[in-house]
Amino acid sequence: MNTSNLLQWNEFKKVDIRVGTILEVAAFPEAIYPAYKLLIDFGQLGTKKSSAQITNYRTKDLIDRQVVAVVNFPPKQIGPFVSEVLVLGAIDESGEVKLLRPDMECKLGSKVS
């Protein structure tokens, strides 16, 4: 293991990962890589926007789906869209993203640790 890449516990504690539910999905044809624009409800944290390269999912399968996302990155301009959170997923050997989600329904805004 390369110890130069080890993360200190205090660094990890700064990452705010929360559970949200996707409310809206829209095409994002202006993106360089195929992506969707998502509107995600994080409960008391409010709704946040995200650009996600998850076009291997059908839009109708994403609505009402719980996801986990980093909510404390600064907003990122992606073409004409501002992405406010980073939705997390695992990338398989073919390059497709498989979204991470809780295995049971969680309260919106629940902290992942």
GROMACS .gro file of C-alpha atoms in nm:
model
  113
    1MET     CA    1   0.000   0.000   0.000
    2ASN     CA    2   0.125   0.346  -0.092
    3THR     CA    3   0.124   0.530   0.241
    4SER     CA    4   0.158   0.870   0.071
    5ASN     CA    5  -0.213   0.842  -0.025
    6LEU     CA    6  -0.337   0.763   0.324
    7LEU     CA    7  -0.609   0.994   0.448
    8GLN     CA    8  -0.594   1.121   0.803
    9TRP     CA    9  -0.905   1.064   1.015
   10ASN     CA   10  -0.954   1.440   1.067
   11GLU     CA   11  -0.952   1.487   0.689
   12PHE     CA   12  -1.221   1.222   0.639
   13LYS     CA   13  -1.439   1.377   0.912
   14LYS     CA   14  -1.458   1.694   0.699
   15VAL     CA   15  -1.635   1.507   0.416
   16ASP     CA   16  -2.012   1.546   0.462
   17ILE     CA   17  -2.188   1.253   0.293
   18ARG     CA   18  -2.568   1.248   0.311
   19VAL     CA   19  -2.865   1.049   0.186
   20GLY     CA   20  -3.101   1.217  -0.057
   21THR     CA   21  -3.382   1.124  -0.293
   22ILE     CA   22  -3.378   1.214  -0.662
   23LEU     CA   23  -3.680   1.429  -0.745
   24GLU     CA   24  -3.609   1.527  -1.105
   25VAL     CA   25  -3.390   1.403  -1.389
   26ALA     CA   26  -3.322   1.602  -1.705
   27ALA     CA   27  -3.107   1.546  -2.011
   28PHE     CA   28  -2.780   1.741  -2.018
   29PRO     CA   29  -2.689   1.759  -2.387
   30GLU     CA   30  -2.436   2.040  -2.328
   31ALA     CA   31  -2.215   1.817  -2.112
   32ILE     CA   32  -1.888   1.698  -2.265
   33TYR     CA   33  -1.956   1.344  -2.140
   34PRO     CA   34  -2.308   1.196  -2.137
   35ALA     CA   35  -2.478   1.307  -1.816
   36TYR     CA   36  -2.806   1.393  -1.648
   37LYS     CA   37  -2.899   1.696  -1.443
   38LEU     CA   38  -3.046   1.583  -1.111
   39LEU     CA   39  -3.249   1.762  -0.845
   40ILE     CA   40  -3.205   1.583  -0.512
   41ASP     CA   41  -3.395   1.633  -0.186
   42PHE     CA   42  -3.175   1.621   0.126
   43GLY     CA   43  -3.449   1.698   0.378
   44GLN     CA   44  -3.351   1.983   0.612
   45LEU     CA   45  -3.047   2.058   0.392
   46GLY     CA   46  -3.289   2.142   0.110
   47THR     CA   47  -3.276   2.046  -0.255
   48LYS     CA   48  -2.946   2.041  -0.439
   49LYS     CA   49  -2.849   2.005  -0.806
   50SER     CA   50  -2.597   1.761  -0.945
   51SER     CA   51  -2.457   1.668  -1.283
   52ALA     CA   52  -2.406   1.292  -1.292
   53GLN     CA   53  -2.257   1.067  -1.559
   54ILE     CA   54  -2.512   0.793  -1.497
   55THR     CA   55  -2.679   0.763  -1.836
   56ASN     CA   56  -2.667   0.383  -1.805
   57TYR     CA   57  -2.982   0.432  -1.590
   58ARG     CA   58  -3.323   0.510  -1.737
   59THR     CA   59  -3.455   0.844  -1.614
   60LYS     CA   60  -3.776   0.685  -1.485
   61ASP     CA   61  -3.569   0.444  -1.271
   62LEU     CA   62  -3.388   0.732  -1.103
   63ILE     CA   63  -3.694   0.925  -0.983
   64ASP     CA   64  -3.758   0.858  -0.611
   65ARG     CA   65  -3.432   0.662  -0.581
   66GLN     CA   66  -3.222   0.724  -0.271
   67VAL     CA   67  -2.857   0.806  -0.332
   68VAL     CA   68  -2.557   0.911  -0.126
   69ALA     CA   69  -2.371   1.230  -0.209
   70VAL     CA   70  -2.097   1.457  -0.082
   71VAL     CA   71  -2.278   1.780   0.005
   72ASN     CA   72  -1.993   2.006   0.119
   73PHE     CA   73  -1.788   2.053  -0.197
   74PRO     CA   74  -1.796   2.404  -0.344
   75PRO     CA   75  -2.035   2.439  -0.640
   76LYS     CA   76  -1.879   2.336  -0.972
   77GLN     CA   77  -1.965   2.498  -1.304
   78ILE     CA   78  -2.018   2.230  -1.569
   79GLY     CA   79  -2.101   2.407  -1.894
   80PRO     CA   80  -2.417   2.611  -1.834
   81PHE     CA   81  -2.505   2.412  -1.518
   82VAL     CA   82  -2.386   2.451  -1.158
   83SER     CA   83  -2.345   2.118  -0.978
   84GLU     CA   84  -2.380   2.153  -0.600
   85VAL     CA   85  -2.324   1.795  -0.478
   86LEU     CA   86  -2.128   1.489  -0.589
   87VAL     CA   87  -2.343   1.177  -0.619
   88LEU     CA   88  -2.135   0.871  -0.533
   89GLY     CA   89  -2.108   0.551  -0.733
   90ALA     CA   90  -1.878   0.262  -0.805
   91ILE     CA   91  -1.727   0.235  -1.152
   92ASP     CA   92  -1.728  -0.117  -1.291
   93GLU     CA   93  -1.477  -0.268  -1.535
   94SER     CA   94  -1.678  -0.144  -1.835
   95GLY     CA   95  -1.669   0.215  -1.703
   96GLU     CA   96  -2.036   0.226  -1.604
   97VAL     CA   97  -2.128   0.395  -1.279
   98LYS     CA   98  -2.335   0.196  -1.029
   99LEU     CA   99  -2.497   0.437  -0.785
  100LEU     CA  100  -2.441   0.389  -0.413
  101ARG     CA  101  -2.751   0.387  -0.196
  102PRO     CA  102  -2.857   0.265   0.146
  103ASP     CA  103  -2.994  -0.088   0.151
  104MET     CA  104  -3.291   0.033   0.358
  105GLU     CA  105  -3.494   0.353   0.328
  106CYS     CA  106  -3.328   0.637   0.523
  107LYS     CA  107  -3.450   0.971   0.647
  108LEU     CA  108  -3.355   1.243   0.397
  109GLY     CA  109  -3.034   1.415   0.496
  110SER     CA  110  -2.909   1.123   0.708
  111LYS     CA  111  -2.533   1.146   0.755
  112VAL     CA  112  -2.320   0.864   0.616
  113SER     CA  113  -2.020   0.773   0.828
   0.00000   0.00000   0.00000
